[in-house]
Amino acid sequence: METVIEIRNIAKRYHLGEGARMYGSFREVLSRPFRRSAPKNADGVRKPVDSFWALKDVSLDVQKGDTIGVIGSNGAGKSTLLKIISRITDPSSGHIKVRGRIGSLLEVGTGFHPELTGRENIYLNGAILGMRKTEIDANFDAITGFAGIGAFLDTPVKRYSSGMYVRLAFSIAAHLDPEILIVDEVLAVGDVAFQKKCLGKMAEACSRARTVLFVSHNLAAVENICNRGIVLHRGEVAFDGKSKDAINFYLHDLEDNSAVRQSHIVDLSNSPNRVPKYHPHLKRLELFDENDRPLRGDVPTGSRLKAVVYFNLETPCKTFDASVAFDTLGGQRICTAHSAYEPDRIHEERTGEQVFVCEIPSLPLVPGEYKIHVGLDISSDEVDWVEDATRLTVTRSDFYGTGVVPTKGVFLMPNRWELEPAREEVAI
Amino acid sequence: MSSTIELMIKPRKGWQPVDLRELWLYRELLGFLVWRDVKVRYKQTLLGGLWALLQPLIAMLIFGVLFTKVAPIRTDGSPYPLFVFAGLIPWTFFANSVTLASNSLIGSEQMIRKIYFPRIFVPFGMIAALGLDMLISFAFMGILLWYYHWPLSLRMLWLPAFVAGCFLATGGLGLILAAVNVRYRDVKYMVPFFTQMAFFLTPVIYPLRYLPHNLRFVLGLNPMAGMVEGFRYALLGSNVSWPLIYVSTATSLVLFVAGLFFFRRLERTFADVI
């Protein structure tokens, strides 16, 4: 096996205080010598510079042909690692040896210029990604074909729909053919159909025995594509092994908030998982079991579940809807219960504290662990959304009343089967 | 078989020269960036490339009226419009290039944060693209020379040298300002003011003769002073101060080399602080 990337003791420090000061003006710099003594605390000790180690001592060997999925929660250092390997930023210490041509894809459509046409952007973006003009020429038809933008080739991309834009951007990237490919979370773009197509293209690229480093929150994609998984946790390698094992390690052994799973009465007003731009309208989520008692712990497949959403309407409004969405741990949306789906719901003007009660007569989820998100819409616009408000473990039960417990797939579908009466053979 | 490219990534320390081999590897990208900057600059404008000409042209007309009718300036023989336009060609190039180059990196923030390429190409591409504007002005200069029946001469062969000097001065200053701008956005506000003031410290609208002797030498520290003189010498055969041109050329060279090193030094933190 040939080692193509040799990562040795890589560390990266970001200066927090200093960083903030970096955005300051000359005035700050000019006055700094005069304020030497200022940042001392009461004990007369100089305040240490606030710094944050995004990576501490990461060492890895990447073999030729490896397809590595790098997973880890936000802030674990995944993107920093890829940025260092792609030479976008320097490490603070350590070194990396790379053998082969690197192509990195930390974002699709980097350097796209809105005023330029699709055709022009293919050449520009291709060159930025490191393709030679002859390479772009050779792949041109494949790129436009994959993106499906034929008729708009000579239209400025600022007139493209966002879907078209992303499709074009991805297909240029997908035709990049370096020896080592570095990909950061770029598959989270486009509609589901296109994402599927991209994953297919990625898998194809990976099977061409290239070396791939792939960061994603889409654990299913990591499992499908990668042969090796690395879990980063707080800037260190926490696990390195088969991708499936890495995912298991990430989901089960790394979870430090196991207590949260027990109670399903969740205060949403100060939730750190709220989409940052939203003002906290949602106050609380409560889950109740089939006996209308507050749900503790797990819930069996097919049982009744009641979700109560408390929220606040600051101004009088008539059209408002709450929703409760279910995702797999891998981040795949399974279904959404939405008050807008209720034909008999009351529409009247309300303000202040409100409560929506959602009843799910039979929870159609296969045993496993699920994330629950809560959202609020006013006049059909999303005004609040709390991601991963709580996690629900669905346990086995005799859903179909046959003793056969379904475990495959993600949801259960009522279905009927009937065996036709035995037919008699008709001789011809 | 493919393991030919070996790359070592480690913290870079101190002053480092420009990696010419790498610039050569990425040469196609520079071409594309220049091409993009040319294409994009006058997109969705009515007059398009004509703008490249309008700026020095209008300046010439205004200065022409001002300094022949209102407060006459005596040139050494050449008609004032010729005199001022020959100075406006390098000056307009310089002022526009420094302004655009100094903002070029922060305008490419997204690219700098997401992909690696020689960052030096961003300000350079911008300046090279403006070279095209200068070419358009030269064409107009040709028309002016023809209109005034100004004789052509072999001195014009000096022109490429002074154009190169302009690129050195502009490149050096552009690199330094672009790099500083990444960290301190003060540059953005400083540059327009600075170019406006520098205009008066460059003998564009007045001949050098108007300045006292001891000031002329100091003016050489303004790289564009010598270049403007050079342009006049090459295009119009004006009587110019060669010492000034030498000092300006030296300043331009120093500025350029300093710009390269300074840029390389700051380059490694661009992605983190931009």
XYZ file of C-alpha atoms in Angstrom:
702
model
C 0.000 0.000 0.000
C 1.261 3.394 -0.933
C 0.766 6.260 1.463
C -0.397 9.334 -0.433
C -1.100 11.660 2.468
C 1.009 11.560 5.571
C -0.402 13.748 8.324
C 1.896 14.220 11.311
C 0.959 16.024 14.514
C -1.091 18.660 12.794
C -2.446 21.357 15.087
C -4.250 24.535 14.251
C -4.856 27.398 16.587
C -7.203 30.255 15.958
C -6.799 33.397 17.976
C -10.107 34.506 19.338
C -9.399 37.829 20.989
C -6.626 38.582 18.576
C -8.847 37.503 15.723
C -11.479 39.958 16.771
C -8.856 42.638 17.001
C -7.623 41.795 13.557
C -10.779 43.195 12.140
C -10.115 46.432 13.896
C -8.582 49.523 12.459
C -5.194 51.103 12.274
C -6.147 53.069 15.347
C -5.999 49.845 17.337
C -2.596 48.957 15.984
C -1.234 52.420 16.454
C -2.437 52.620 20.003
C -1.382 49.097 20.933
C 2.127 50.020 22.116
C 0.625 52.564 24.479
C -1.728 50.069 25.989
C 0.771 47.349 26.726
C -0.170 47.319 30.338
C -3.895 47.504 29.834
C -4.932 43.874 29.415
C -3.813 42.822 32.864
C -6.307 41.541 35.330
C -6.663 42.464 38.958
C -3.686 40.343 40.044
C -1.458 42.235 37.678
C -1.050 39.169 35.474
C -1.241 39.725 31.756
C -4.313 38.134 30.322
C -3.434 35.167 28.137
C -4.396 35.554 24.498
C -7.678 33.800 23.918
C -7.061 31.020 21.525
C -8.877 28.003 20.364
C -7.292 24.815 19.126
C -9.414 23.707 16.192
C -7.079 20.740 15.755
C -4.670 19.281 18.274
C -2.166 16.713 17.256
C -3.851 14.910 14.391
C -1.809 12.198 12.708
C -3.117 10.004 9.918
C -1.879 7.983 6.994
C -4.026 7.903 3.917
C -3.359 5.055 1.515
C -3.805 5.236 -2.186
C -7.355 4.263 -3.131
C -8.750 4.923 0.345
C -12.138 6.538 0.513
C -12.262 8.135 3.893
C -15.302 9.650 5.508
C -14.491 12.224 8.142
C -17.323 12.636 10.616
C -17.797 14.525 13.831
C -20.070 17.100 15.347
C -19.892 20.782 14.511
C -16.626 22.315 15.581
C -14.823 18.980 15.733
C -12.218 20.258 13.301
C -13.287 18.441 10.136
C -13.326 21.456 7.880
C -10.134 22.846 9.370
C -8.356 19.595 8.583
C -9.525 19.668 4.990
C -8.552 23.320 4.688
C -5.042 22.544 5.834
C -4.694 19.609 3.450
C -5.966 21.796 0.623
C -3.404 24.473 1.596
C -6.044 27.137 2.150
C -4.699 27.799 5.584
C -1.398 26.933 7.241
C -1.222 24.554 10.199
C 0.129 26.032 13.433
C 2.442 23.062 13.836
C 3.059 19.650 12.356
C 3.447 18.735 8.736
C 1.698 16.928 5.915
C 3.305 15.167 2.992
C 1.166 14.767 -0.061
C 2.013 12.656 -3.095
C -0.202 13.347 -6.069
C -2.354 16.085 -7.466
C -4.949 17.325 -5.002
C -8.329 18.586 -6.046
C -10.374 20.087 -3.304
C -14.006 20.835 -3.288
C -14.927 22.677 -0.135
C -17.838 24.346 -1.834
C -19.458 24.046 -5.220
C -19.431 27.018 -7.524
C -16.427 28.732 -5.965
C -15.572 31.751 -8.045
C -18.735 31.632 -10.126
C -19.366 35.074 -11.480
C -23.042 35.994 -11.729
C -22.513 38.188 -14.781
C -20.823 35.477 -16.804
C -22.719 32.905 -18.824
C -22.909 29.233 -17.978
C -20.327 28.453 -20.631
C -17.914 31.086 -19.353
C -18.358 29.990 -15.762
C -17.579 26.391 -16.666
C -14.169 27.499 -17.883
C -13.570 29.922 -15.046
C -14.672 27.576 -12.282
C -12.866 24.663 -13.895
C -9.644 26.656 -13.933
C -10.134 27.687 -10.322
C -10.632 24.059 -9.328
C -7.360 23.268 -11.046
C -8.452 21.860 -14.392
C -6.494 22.591 -17.514
C -8.278 24.184 -20.430
C -7.834 21.033 -22.517
C -9.406 19.004 -19.706
C -12.387 21.328 -19.577
C -12.757 21.201 -23.349
C -12.736 17.417 -23.228
C -15.342 17.290 -20.462
C -17.472 20.177 -21.633
C -20.329 18.132 -23.098
C -20.360 15.776 -20.157
C -20.583 18.723 -17.765
C -23.467 20.427 -19.524
C -25.201 17.102 -20.014
C -24.957 16.177 -16.352
C -26.198 19.593 -15.266
C -28.984 19.560 -17.843
C -28.663 23.236 -18.691
C -28.181 22.897 -22.449
C -30.525 25.685 -23.506
C -29.192 28.156 -20.943
C -25.533 27.751 -21.738
C -25.198 31.310 -22.974
C -27.347 32.955 -20.305
C -25.641 34.757 -17.397
C -25.847 32.517 -14.357
C -27.494 35.276 -12.346
C -30.626 34.511 -14.340
C -30.482 30.820 -13.424
C -32.834 29.285 -10.922
C -31.001 28.292 -7.766
C -31.416 24.654 -8.712
C -29.831 25.140 -12.115
C -27.002 27.117 -10.577
C -26.187 24.395 -8.116
C -26.498 21.664 -10.741
C -24.045 23.437 -12.985
C -21.664 24.084 -10.118
C -21.733 20.490 -9.013
C -21.314 18.992 -12.408
C -18.158 20.994 -13.025
C -16.836 19.771 -9.710
C -17.908 16.222 -10.440
C -15.736 16.167 -13.531
C -12.667 17.138 -11.617
C -10.348 14.158 -11.816
C -7.401 14.627 -9.491
C -5.483 11.829 -7.839
C -6.617 12.926 -4.427
C -10.067 14.397 -4.008
C -11.084 16.367 -0.954
C -14.768 17.015 -0.503
C -16.491 18.994 2.224
C -20.213 18.726 2.730
C -21.067 19.802 -0.767
C -23.740 17.222 -1.328
C -26.180 19.111 0.826
C -27.256 21.069 -2.184
C -29.986 20.836 -4.736
C -33.178 18.853 -4.640
C -33.304 15.277 -3.482
C -33.242 13.846 -6.985
C -30.126 15.779 -7.832
C -28.489 14.852 -4.538
C -29.029 11.217 -5.441
C -27.456 11.810 -8.812
C -24.504 13.519 -7.137
C -24.035 10.663 -4.708
C -24.044 8.279 -7.640
C -21.416 10.365 -9.357
C -19.368 10.514 -6.176
C -19.556 6.750 -5.709
C -18.463 6.338 -9.295
C -15.550 8.666 -8.741
C -14.566 6.791 -5.630
C -14.642 3.463 -7.390
C -12.138 4.753 -9.931
C -9.644 3.949 -7.183
C -8.884 7.536 -6.479
C -8.129 8.624 -2.988
C -10.988 10.524 -1.457
C -11.407 12.436 1.779
C -15.024 13.194 2.363
C -16.605 15.252 5.125
C -20.316 14.914 5.509
C -23.129 15.016 7.973
C -24.977 12.646 5.728
C -23.965 9.464 7.510
C -25.791 7.292 5.023
C -23.640 8.740 2.253
C -20.495 8.137 4.277
C -21.522 4.558 4.875
C -22.335 3.979 1.219
C -19.297 5.597 -0.275
C -16.452 5.275 2.173
C -14.411 2.251 3.152
C -12.760 3.973 6.069
C -14.211 6.300 8.640
C -12.520 8.765 10.915
C -14.303 10.391 13.816
C -12.931 13.727 14.888
C -13.870 14.937 18.304
C -12.735 18.293 19.661
C -9.807 18.471 17.310
C -8.548 14.952 17.853
C -8.968 11.638 16.100
C -11.383 9.736 18.297
C -11.834 6.742 16.022
C -10.251 5.403 12.885
C -11.568 2.249 11.256
C -14.268 0.867 9.004
C -16.823 3.490 8.038
C -19.701 1.557 9.546
C -17.900 1.198 12.851
C -16.967 4.861 12.779
C -20.611 5.826 12.370
C -21.626 3.567 15.232
C -18.913 5.017 17.395
C -19.980 8.529 16.497
C -23.656 7.881 17.213
C -23.381 5.869 20.377
C -20.094 6.249 22.161
C -19.612 9.921 21.550
C -23.017 11.086 22.639
C -22.379 12.894 25.894
C -25.923 13.996 26.522
C -27.600 10.683 27.274
C -29.652 12.271 30.031
C -31.559 14.372 27.519
C -32.989 11.267 25.971
C -34.965 10.316 29.010
C -37.342 13.177 29.483
C -39.355 14.429 26.584
C -40.395 17.721 28.061
C -38.119 20.093 26.264
C -37.700 23.783 26.895
C -37.370 25.343 23.473
C -37.193 29.002 24.397
C -33.419 28.977 24.922
C -32.562 25.996 22.782
C -29.049 26.120 21.325
C -30.349 24.097 18.400
C -32.598 26.867 17.132
C -31.817 28.092 13.644
C -29.796 31.152 14.689
C -31.653 33.702 12.588
C -34.966 32.911 14.238
C -36.524 34.703 17.123
C -37.667 32.208 19.769
C -41.392 31.784 19.214
C -41.421 28.145 20.266
C -41.504 27.673 24.024
C -41.838 24.002 24.850
C -42.366 20.575 23.430
C -43.996 17.853 25.463
C -44.513 14.263 24.405
C -47.185 12.066 25.946
C -47.574 8.325 25.736
C -50.679 6.351 24.867
C -52.051 6.754 28.378
C -51.631 10.533 28.175
C -48.829 10.426 30.691
C -45.661 12.411 29.991
C -43.476 10.117 27.940
C -40.355 8.861 29.688
C -37.725 6.967 27.743
C -38.666 4.899 24.780
C -41.819 4.390 22.823
C -42.899 1.167 21.137
C -43.478 0.988 17.401
C -47.080 1.618 16.454
C -48.123 3.147 19.738
C -50.063 6.350 20.126
C -48.001 9.489 20.595
C -49.133 12.947 21.488
C -46.943 15.980 20.893
C -47.852 19.270 22.530
C -46.196 22.414 21.193
C -46.257 25.609 23.264
C -45.494 28.791 21.381
C -45.957 32.523 21.583
C -47.520 34.818 19.012
C -46.184 38.314 19.505
C -48.583 39.968 17.136
C -52.141 38.942 16.353
C -52.225 36.487 13.502
C -54.701 34.186 11.964
C -52.667 31.746 9.941
C -50.058 29.973 12.020
C -48.961 26.375 11.984
C -46.767 24.155 14.085
C -44.926 21.140 12.823
C -43.089 18.183 14.276
C -40.625 16.467 11.994
C -38.901 13.109 12.352
C -35.394 12.420 11.041
C -33.154 9.403 11.189
C -29.903 9.993 13.047
C -28.291 10.096 9.646
C -30.277 13.249 8.948
C -32.852 11.830 6.577
C -36.328 13.308 6.971
C -38.888 10.570 7.374
C -42.076 12.488 7.839
C -43.499 15.710 9.146
C -46.675 16.138 11.135
C -47.971 19.596 10.295
C -51.043 21.388 11.582
C -51.645 22.718 8.070
C -52.499 19.121 7.124
C -55.461 19.155 9.507
C -58.705 19.676 7.603
C -60.767 20.463 10.711
C -58.464 22.961 12.360
C -59.814 26.220 13.669
C -58.687 29.426 11.992
C -59.063 32.448 14.181
C -56.970 35.396 15.199
C -54.804 34.739 18.265
C -52.012 36.437 20.208
C -49.831 35.418 23.149
C -49.250 31.897 24.432
C -50.805 29.217 22.287
C -50.787 25.455 22.382
C -51.070 23.032 19.524
C -51.761 19.397 20.296
C -50.725 16.903 17.688
C -51.952 13.365 17.869
C -50.245 10.558 16.060
C -52.577 7.592 16.394
C -49.974 5.026 15.494
C -46.294 5.871 15.278
C -45.187 4.245 12.049
C -41.451 4.142 12.719
C -39.214 1.087 12.609
C -37.334 0.447 15.902
C -34.369 2.762 16.164
C -33.434 6.241 17.230
C -34.929 9.361 15.690
C -34.446 13.091 15.937
C -37.458 15.310 16.417
C -37.479 18.848 15.093
C -40.121 21.433 15.908
C -41.126 24.314 13.710
C -43.560 27.199 13.570
C -44.917 28.916 10.482
C -46.794 32.179 10.338
C -48.652 32.902 7.131
C -46.916 29.876 5.594
C -43.457 31.321 6.282
C -41.182 29.509 8.670
C -40.540 31.781 11.664
C -38.975 29.333 14.053
C -37.261 25.986 13.865
C -35.525 23.988 16.548
C -33.373 21.234 15.183
C -32.977 18.000 17.129
C -35.231 19.212 19.958
C -35.361 15.744 21.399
C -34.515 12.204 20.420
C -36.962 9.392 20.417
C -35.989 5.754 20.711
C -38.589 3.532 19.150
C -38.598 0.018 20.527
C -39.802 -3.232 19.042
C -43.459 -4.184 19.278
C -45.809 -6.481 17.567
C -47.071 -3.864 15.137
C -48.722 -6.213 12.706
C -50.022 -8.557 15.358
C -48.179 -11.491 13.864
C -45.161 -11.663 16.080
C -43.001 -10.699 13.129
C -41.114 -7.567 14.131
C -40.178 -5.260 11.275
C -36.616 -3.955 11.496
C -35.733 -2.992 7.968
C -36.412 0.375 6.361
C -37.485 3.361 8.386
C -41.257 3.405 8.498
C -44.118 0.968 8.673
C -46.861 0.902 6.161
C -50.207 -0.787 6.766
C -50.445 -3.407 4.094
C -52.727 -6.301 3.254
C -51.815 -9.500 1.516
C -54.040 -12.196 0.183
C -53.074 -15.444 -1.333
C -55.178 -16.292 -4.350
C -56.905 -19.678 -4.151
C -54.702 -22.423 -5.533
C -55.126 -22.627 -9.294
C -55.640 -25.835 -11.130
C -53.210 -26.561 -13.903
C -54.940 -26.415 -17.204
C -53.563 -28.805 -19.702
C -53.340 -27.521 -23.179
C 3.266 5.791 -11.157
C 1.518 9.032 -10.389
C 3.404 9.944 -7.257
C 5.468 12.544 -8.974
C 4.095 15.573 -7.208
C 5.292 15.688 -3.674
C 4.096 18.498 -1.558
C 5.089 19.429 1.934
C 2.593 21.355 4.014
C 3.910 22.941 7.191
C 3.755 26.274 8.961
C 5.522 28.900 6.869
C 7.817 31.219 8.701
C 9.540 34.467 7.851
C 9.988 36.167 4.515
C 9.720 33.987 1.473
C 10.225 34.644 -2.227
C 7.500 34.030 -4.777
C 7.270 30.448 -5.946
C 7.787 30.951 -9.676
C 7.367 27.264 -10.484
C 3.933 27.307 -8.916
C 2.944 30.486 -10.744
C 3.925 28.769 -13.965
C 1.826 25.709 -13.076
C -1.193 27.913 -12.500
C -0.582 30.227 -15.479
C -3.845 29.240 -17.155
C -5.763 30.427 -14.115
C -4.151 33.857 -14.358
C -5.303 33.967 -17.963
C -8.847 33.124 -16.926
C -8.861 35.686 -14.140
C -7.704 38.449 -16.475
C -10.275 37.365 -19.006
C -12.972 37.387 -16.325
C -12.045 40.847 -15.065
C -12.062 42.233 -18.615
C -15.392 40.606 -19.425
C -17.121 41.520 -16.218
C -16.004 45.114 -15.814
C -18.294 46.669 -18.374
C -21.073 44.062 -18.304
C -24.569 45.441 -18.393
C -23.352 48.922 -19.257
C -24.589 50.800 -22.268
C -21.241 52.160 -23.360
C -19.144 49.081 -22.541
C -15.441 49.436 -23.258
C -15.956 53.065 -24.190
C -15.792 53.828 -20.485
C -12.098 53.022 -20.579
C -11.697 55.991 -22.886
C -14.265 58.348 -21.450
C -12.510 58.835 -18.136
C -9.216 60.252 -19.456
C -11.044 61.933 -22.332
C -13.377 63.940 -20.132
C -10.512 64.735 -17.771
C -8.536 65.963 -20.766
C -11.388 68.183 -21.948
C -11.914 69.735 -18.546
C -8.214 70.287 -17.871
C -7.849 71.500 -21.450
C -10.399 74.263 -20.927
C -9.216 75.011 -17.409
C -5.522 75.327 -18.160
C -5.649 76.977 -21.550
C -8.474 79.465 -20.895
C -8.862 79.963 -17.142
C -5.374 79.617 -15.775
C -3.052 79.039 -18.735
C -0.190 76.612 -18.208
C 2.785 76.822 -20.573
C 3.985 73.483 -21.816
C 7.266 73.165 -23.652
C 5.857 73.260 -27.139
C 3.224 70.534 -27.216
C -0.456 71.569 -27.370
C -1.942 71.297 -23.886
C -4.460 68.528 -24.761
C -1.592 66.343 -26.023
C 0.490 67.242 -23.011
C -2.194 66.370 -20.498
C -3.442 63.238 -22.248
C 0.069 61.783 -22.406
C 0.156 62.170 -18.616
C -3.387 60.945 -18.081
C -2.719 57.602 -19.775
C -0.308 56.304 -17.122
C -2.067 58.157 -14.308
C -5.548 56.807 -15.055
C -4.095 53.322 -15.312
C -2.317 53.746 -12.011
C -5.241 55.237 -10.101
C -7.781 52.684 -11.354
C -5.424 49.749 -10.938
C -4.412 50.587 -7.402
C -8.024 51.135 -6.387
C -9.317 47.935 -7.959
C -6.306 45.839 -6.979
C -6.476 46.937 -3.355
C -10.085 45.766 -3.176
C -9.549 42.670 -5.297
C -8.747 40.225 -2.508
C -11.659 41.120 -0.296
C -13.826 40.946 -3.398
C -12.684 37.356 -3.852
C -13.243 36.421 -0.236
C -15.259 33.351 -1.097
C -12.558 31.987 -3.361
C -9.827 32.629 -0.847
C -11.678 30.829 1.901
C -12.603 27.847 -0.165
C -9.807 27.008 -2.546
C -6.092 27.193 -2.896
C -4.413 28.994 -5.768
C -1.620 31.570 -5.877
C -3.386 34.522 -4.243
C -1.059 36.905 -6.033
C -3.039 36.309 -9.203
C -6.055 38.160 -7.868
C -4.508 41.667 -7.753
C -2.277 40.887 -10.728
C -5.208 39.721 -12.829
C -7.043 42.913 -12.018
C -4.086 45.082 -13.015
C -3.450 43.144 -16.201
C -7.105 43.535 -17.159
C -6.749 47.282 -16.768
C -3.773 47.154 -19.117
C -6.392 46.707 -21.818
C -7.914 50.053 -20.886
C -4.504 51.607 -21.266
C -4.260 50.099 -24.746
C -7.545 51.780 -25.676
C -6.191 55.110 -24.427
C -3.084 54.616 -26.541
C -5.271 54.179 -29.604
C -6.933 57.480 -28.791
C -3.538 59.082 -28.236
C -2.706 57.983 -31.773
C -5.768 59.831 -33.052
C -4.786 62.951 -31.085
C -1.244 62.852 -32.453
C -2.621 62.575 -35.959
C -5.072 65.421 -35.372
C -2.326 67.765 -34.146
C 0.021 66.572 -36.907
C 2.534 65.651 -34.241
C 5.497 63.850 -35.807
C 6.135 60.211 -34.952
C 9.639 59.376 -33.830
C 11.882 56.541 -32.716
C 11.606 57.795 -29.142
C 8.275 55.985 -29.018
C 10.193 52.721 -28.754
C 10.849 53.765 -25.156
C 7.159 53.434 -24.427
C 7.137 49.705 -23.507
C 9.811 50.379 -20.903
C 7.708 53.059 -19.228
C 4.599 50.925 -19.490
C 6.543 48.187 -17.719
C 7.562 50.739 -15.093
C 3.899 51.589 -14.553
C 3.114 47.915 -14.059
C 5.906 47.545 -11.521
C 4.837 50.558 -9.489
C 1.152 49.655 -9.674
C 1.822 45.994 -8.971
C 3.956 46.725 -5.925
C 1.545 49.170 -4.403
C -1.480 47.079 -5.400
C -0.035 43.985 -3.695
C 0.755 45.807 -0.481
C -2.606 47.539 -0.257
C -4.563 44.420 -1.212
C -2.787 42.406 1.477
C -3.268 45.027 4.170
C -6.893 45.469 3.153
C -7.565 41.829 4.036
C -6.851 42.638 7.641
C -7.604 46.338 7.927
C -10.451 47.644 5.864
C -9.182 51.169 6.423
C -7.404 50.733 3.109
C -10.728 50.764 1.328
C -11.396 54.277 2.562
C -7.851 55.461 2.326
C -7.141 54.582 -1.287
C -9.585 56.900 -3.100
C -8.419 59.838 -1.000
C -4.807 58.876 -1.426
C -5.037 58.651 -5.236
C -6.817 61.975 -5.372
C -4.027 63.664 -3.418
C -1.272 61.835 -5.290
C -2.704 63.179 -8.516
C -1.539 66.630 -7.536
C 1.877 65.323 -6.517
C 2.344 63.863 -9.973
C 3.138 66.222 -12.859
C 0.047 65.257 -14.870
C -1.627 68.609 -15.369
C 1.462 70.786 -14.950
C 4.997 70.454 -16.293
C 7.752 69.649 -13.845
C 9.321 73.042 -14.540
C 6.687 74.659 -12.363
C 8.192 73.052 -9.273
C 11.252 74.379 -7.424
C 14.413 72.340 -8.046
C 14.811 70.879 -4.596
C 11.233 69.523 -4.673
C 11.708 67.762 -7.992
C 14.021 65.161 -6.537
C 11.644 64.348 -3.726
C 8.934 63.868 -6.313
C 10.979 60.940 -7.639
C 9.848 58.972 -4.613
C 6.472 59.076 -6.274
C 7.033 56.318 -8.811
C 4.370 57.685 -11.121
C 6.072 61.078 -11.403
C 8.913 59.541 -13.373
C 6.574 57.387 -15.442
C 4.458 60.360 -16.460
C 7.630 62.177 -17.473
C 8.732 59.115 -19.372
C 5.447 58.901 -21.261
C 5.789 62.537 -22.279
C 9.317 61.988 -23.436
C 8.408 58.938 -25.505
C 5.167 60.288 -26.969
C 5.874 64.003 -27.360
C 9.614 64.372 -27.096
C 9.194 66.726 -24.158
C 12.207 67.965 -22.329
C 12.175 65.837 -19.190
C 14.203 65.388 -16.062
C 16.111 62.089 -16.379
C 17.280 62.015 -12.758
C 13.644 62.073 -11.741
C 12.922 59.175 -14.067
C 15.847 57.172 -12.633
C 14.739 57.730 -9.061
C 11.146 56.825 -9.913
C 12.251 53.674 -11.698
C 14.305 52.652 -8.696
C 11.351 53.401 -6.417
C 9.087 51.304 -8.631
C 11.473 48.364 -8.553
C 11.872 48.526 -4.806
C 8.121 48.861 -4.378
C 7.512 45.853 -6.575
C 9.991 43.570 -4.853
C 8.845 44.750 -1.429
C 5.251 44.162 -2.525
C 6.010 40.580 -3.529
C 7.679 39.732 -0.233
C 5.141 41.578 1.849
C 2.283 39.855 0.064
C 3.867 36.429 0.549
C 4.284 37.188 4.211
C 0.666 38.153 4.796
C -0.758 35.638 2.349
C -0.709 32.719 4.782
C -3.248 34.313 7.086
C -5.636 35.522 4.371
C -8.048 32.610 4.675
C -8.237 33.029 8.455
C -8.757 36.755 8.753
C -10.516 37.809 5.550
